[in-house]
CSV table of C-alpha atoms in Angstrom, one decimal:
chain,number,residue,atom,x,y,z
A,1,MET,CA,-81.8,172.1,60.2
A,2,ASP,CA,-79.2,173.2,62.6
A,3,SER,CA,-79.9,176.5,64.3
A,4,LYS,CA,-76.2,177.3,65.0
A,5,GLY,CA,-75.1,180.6,63.5
A,6,PHE,CA,-78.5,182.0,63.1
A,7,ASP,CA,-79.3,185.5,64.3
A,8,GLY,CA,-83.0,186.1,64.2
A,9,ILE,CA,-85.5,185.0,61.6
A,10,GLY,CA,-84.4,185.6,58.1
A,11,ARG,CA,-80.9,186.5,59.0
A,12,HIS,CA,-77.9,184.1,59.1
A,13,ALA,CA,-74.8,185.2,60.9
A,14,ASP,CA,-72.6,184.6,57.9
A,15,GLY,CA,-75.0,186.3,55.4
A,16,GLY,CA,-76.3,183.1,54.0
A,17,VAL,CA,-79.8,181.6,53.7
A,18,ARG,CA,-81.6,180.5,56.9
A,19,SER,CA,-83.7,177.3,56.7
A,20,VAL,CA,-86.4,176.7,59.3
A,21,LYS,CA,-88.9,173.9,59.9
A,22,VAL,CA,-92.6,174.7,60.0
A,23,MET,CA,-95.4,172.3,60.8
A,24,ILE,CA,-98.7,172.1,58.9
A,25,ALA,CA,-101.1,170.5,61.4
A,26,GLY,CA,-104.9,170.1,61.8
A,27,GLY,CA,-107.6,167.6,61.9
A,28,PHE,CA,-108.4,164.9,59.4
A,29,GLY,CA,-109.4,166.3,56.0
A,30,THR,CA,-108.7,170.0,56.8
A,31,GLY,CA,-106.5,170.5,53.8
A,32,LYS,CA,-102.9,170.0,55.0
A,33,THR,CA,-101.7,168.0,52.0
A,34,THR,CA,-103.4,170.4,49.7
A,35,MET,CA,-101.7,173.4,51.3
A,36,VAL,CA,-98.2,171.8,51.1
A,37,ARG,CA,-98.8,170.9,47.4
A,38,SER,CA,-100.1,174.4,46.5
A,39,VAL,CA,-97.3,176.4,48.1
A,40,SER,CA,-94.2,174.2,47.7
A,41,ASP,CA,-91.4,175.3,45.3
A,42,ILE,CA,-90.5,171.7,44.8
A,43,ARG,CA,-92.5,168.6,44.0
A,44,PRO,CA,-93.8,167.7,47.5
A,45,LEU,CA,-93.3,164.4,49.1
A,46,THR,CA,-96.6,162.9,50.2
A,47,THR,CA,-97.4,159.7,52.0
A,48,GLU,CA,-101.1,159.4,51.0
A,49,GLU,CA,-102.8,156.0,50.9
A,50,THR,CA,-106.2,155.1,49.6
A,51,LEU,CA,-108.9,154.9,52.3
A,52,THR,CA,-110.3,151.4,52.3
A,53,GLN,CA,-113.2,149.6,54.0
A,54,ALA,CA,-110.8,148.8,56.8
A,55,SER,CA,-110.9,152.4,57.9
A,56,VAL,CA,-114.6,152.3,58.6
A,57,GLY,CA,-115.2,152.7,62.3
A,58,VAL,CA,-111.6,153.7,62.8
A,59,ASP,CA,-111.4,157.1,60.9
A,60,ASP,CA,-114.1,159.7,61.5
A,61,LEU,CA,-115.4,160.5,58.0
A,62,ILE,CA,-118.2,162.7,59.1
A,63,GLY,CA,-118.2,165.8,56.9
A,64,VAL,CA,-115.5,164.4,54.6
A,65,ALA,CA,-117.3,161.3,53.2
A,66,GLU,CA,-115.9,162.2,49.7
A,67,LYS,CA,-112.3,161.9,50.9
A,68,SER,CA,-110.6,159.0,49.2
A,69,GLN,CA,-107.0,159.3,50.4
A,70,THR,CA,-105.2,160.1,53.6
A,71,THR,CA,-101.7,161.0,54.9
A,72,VAL,CA,-100.2,158.1,56.8
A,73,SER,CA,-96.9,159.6,57.8
A,74,LEU,CA,-96.1,163.1,56.7
A,75,ASP,CA,-96.1,165.6,53.8
A,76,PHE,CA,-93.0,167.5,53.0
A,77,GLY,CA,-92.4,170.6,50.9
A,78,LYS,CA,-90.1,173.6,50.7
A,79,ILE,CA,-90.7,177.3,49.9
A,80,GLY,CA,-88.3,180.3,49.8
A,81,LEU,CA,-90.1,183.3,51.3
A,82,ASN,CA,-87.2,185.7,50.3
A,83,ASP,CA,-83.5,185.6,49.5
A,84,SER,CA,-82.6,184.8,53.1
A,85,LEU,CA,-85.4,182.5,54.5
A,86,VAL,CA,-86.4,179.1,53.3
A,87,LEU,CA,-89.2,177.2,55.1
A,88,TYR,CA,-89.3,173.4,55.2
A,89,LEU,CA,-92.9,172.3,55.5
A,90,PHE,CA,-93.9,169.2,57.4
A,91,GLY,CA,-97.6,168.2,57.2
A,92,THR,CA,-98.9,166.0,60.0
A,93,PRO,CA,-101.3,163.1,59.6
A,94,GLY,CA,-104.7,164.0,60.9
A,95,GLN,CA,-106.2,160.7,62.0
A,96,GLU,CA,-106.1,159.9,65.7
A,97,ARG,CA,-104.4,156.5,65.0
A,98,PHE,CA,-101.3,158.4,63.6
A,99,TRP,CA,-101.0,161.0,66.4
A,100,PHE,CA,-98.1,159.1,67.9
A,101,LEU,CA,-96.0,160.4,65.1
A,102,TRP,CA,-96.5,164.0,66.1
A,103,ASN,CA,-93.9,164.2,68.8
A,104,GLY,CA,-91.0,163.4,66.5
A,105,LEU,CA,-92.3,165.7,63.8
A,106,PHE,CA,-92.5,168.7,66.1
A,107,LYS,CA,-88.9,168.5,67.2
A,108,GLY,CA,-86.9,171.5,65.9
A,109,ALA,CA,-90.0,173.3,64.6
A,110,LEU,CA,-90.0,177.1,64.6
A,111,GLY,CA,-93.8,177.2,64.6
A,112,ALA,CA,-96.9,175.8,63.1
A,113,VAL,CA,-100.0,176.5,61.0
A,114,VAL,CA,-103.1,174.8,62.4
A,115,LEU,CA,-105.7,174.3,59.6
A,116,VAL,CA,-109.3,174.4,60.6
A,117,ASP,CA,-112.5,173.5,58.7
A,118,THR,CA,-115.2,175.7,60.2
A,119,ARG,CA,-117.8,173.0,59.3
A,120,ARG,CA,-116.0,170.6,61.7
A,121,LEU,CA,-114.2,172.7,64.3
A,122,ALA,CA,-113.8,169.8,66.7
A,123,SER,CA,-111.5,168.0,64.3
A,124,SER,CA,-108.7,170.4,65.0
A,125,PHE,CA,-109.1,170.7,68.8
A,126,ARG,CA,-106.4,168.0,69.3
A,127,ALA,CA,-103.9,169.9,67.1
A,128,ILE,CA,-104.4,173.1,69.0
A,129,GLU,CA,-104.0,171.4,72.3
A,130,GLU,CA,-100.8,169.8,71.1
A,131,MET,CA,-99.4,173.2,70.1
A,132,GLU,CA,-100.2,174.6,73.5
A,133,ARG,CA,-98.8,171.6,75.3
A,134,GLN,CA,-95.5,171.7,73.5
A,135,ASN,CA,-95.4,175.5,73.5
A,136,VAL,CA,-95.1,175.8,69.7
A,137,PRO,CA,-96.0,179.2,68.3
A,138,PHE,CA,-98.9,178.8,65.9
A,139,VAL,CA,-101.5,180.6,63.8
A,140,ILE,CA,-105.0,179.4,63.0
A,141,ALA,CA,-105.8,179.1,59.2
A,142,LEU,CA,-109.4,178.7,58.3
A,143,ASN,CA,-109.5,176.7,55.1
A,144,VAL,CA,-112.6,178.0,53.2
A,145,PHE,CA,-114.5,175.1,51.5
A,146,PRO,CA,-117.3,175.8,49.0
A,147,ASP,CA,-120.0,175.1,51.5
A,148,SER,CA,-118.3,176.8,54.5
A,149,ARG,CA,-120.3,179.4,56.4
A,150,ASP,CA,-118.7,182.8,57.0
A,151,TYR,CA,-118.4,183.2,60.8
A,152,PRO,CA,-117.0,186.3,62.6
A,153,VAL,CA,-113.4,185.7,63.7
A,154,GLU,CA,-114.3,186.3,67.3
A,155,GLU,CA,-116.9,183.6,67.2
A,156,ILE,CA,-114.3,181.2,65.8
A,157,ARG,CA,-111.8,182.2,68.5
A,158,ASP,CA,-114.3,181.6,71.2
A,159,ALA,CA,-115.3,178.2,69.8
A,160,LEU,CA,-111.7,177.1,69.5
A,161,ASP,CA,-110.8,178.7,72.9
A,162,VAL,CA,-107.6,180.3,71.6
A,163,PRO,CA,-106.2,183.5,73.2
A,164,ALA,CA,-106.4,187.0,71.5
A,165,HIS,CA,-102.7,187.0,70.6
A,166,ILE,CA,-103.0,184.0,68.3
A,167,PRO,CA,-103.6,185.2,64.7
A,168,ILE,CA,-106.6,183.7,62.8
A,169,VAL,CA,-106.7,184.0,59.0
A,170,SER,CA,-109.0,182.7,56.3
A,171,PHE,CA,-107.6,181.3,53.1
A,172,ASP,CA,-108.0,178.7,50.3
A,173,ALA,CA,-105.5,175.9,50.7
A,174,ARG,CA,-105.6,175.3,46.9
A,175,ASP,CA,-104.3,178.9,46.2
A,176,ARG,CA,-100.5,179.3,46.3
A,177,ALA,CA,-100.6,183.0,47.1
A,178,ALA,CA,-103.1,182.6,49.9
A,179,SER,CA,-101.1,179.7,51.4
A,180,ARG,CA,-97.9,181.8,51.2
A,181,ASP,CA,-99.7,184.6,53.0
A,182,VAL,CA,-100.6,182.2,55.9
A,183,LEU,CA,-96.9,181.3,56.2
A,184,LEU,CA,-96.0,185.0,56.3
A,185,ALA,CA,-98.5,185.5,59.1
A,186,LEU,CA,-96.8,182.7,61.0
A,187,ILE,CA,-93.4,184.3,60.6
A,188,ARG,CA,-94.7,187.7,61.7
A,189,HIS,CA,-96.3,186.1,64.7
A,190,VAL,CA,-93.0,184.3,65.7
A,191,LYS,CA,-91.0,187.5,65.2
A,192,GLY,CA,-93.4,189.3,67.6
A,193,ARG,CA,-92.7,186.8,70.4
A,194,PRO,CA,-90.0,187.4,73.0
A,195,ALA,CA,-86.5,186.8,71.7
A,196,VAL,CA,-86.1,183.7,73.9
A,197,ALA,CA,-88.9,182.0,71.9
A,198,VAL,CA,-87.7,182.8,68.4
A,199,GLU,CA,-85.1,180.0,68.0
A,200,PRO,CA,-86.4,176.6,66.8
A,201,ARG,CA,-87.1,174.1,69.6
């Protein structure tokens, strides 16, 4: 995903299609794999493994006790947003024991979507901290689960301690159109940043 020859998001200097890398991050069980699966134009690559008894005491299953599989490396998908912009989606593993993989996954990313489960806000604190540490543009996507409470956005913002310029949107990760809208929100956010921050890292 070479950035040479690109002239702003969605425009390639020779008139061709621009491809950019986007991260799908968040805590364990927030819906990252589901989002990649729902929105990808191709059959996504996933690295899910079955949770076994060995994960007891290692992975925090509070709030996601029904979860039977987990991503152990990455999820990968692809979506064309228009005739000139294609996003390559890289979903991160959520468990703490796989966080060492994140540094390599973030290399070259234009930006990220951080998924948040409002029933378990703390599960995504680490992902938000990593975006801020690596200066990766990001948006917060509140994945609405059947038993999620409807909190005012500003309460969520305060609880997550994210500044006012970071977009926060609600969506259902199972819905393709809703997931696509989240990606569009990220692109708008990145385009609104200073030009020096627009190119992939």
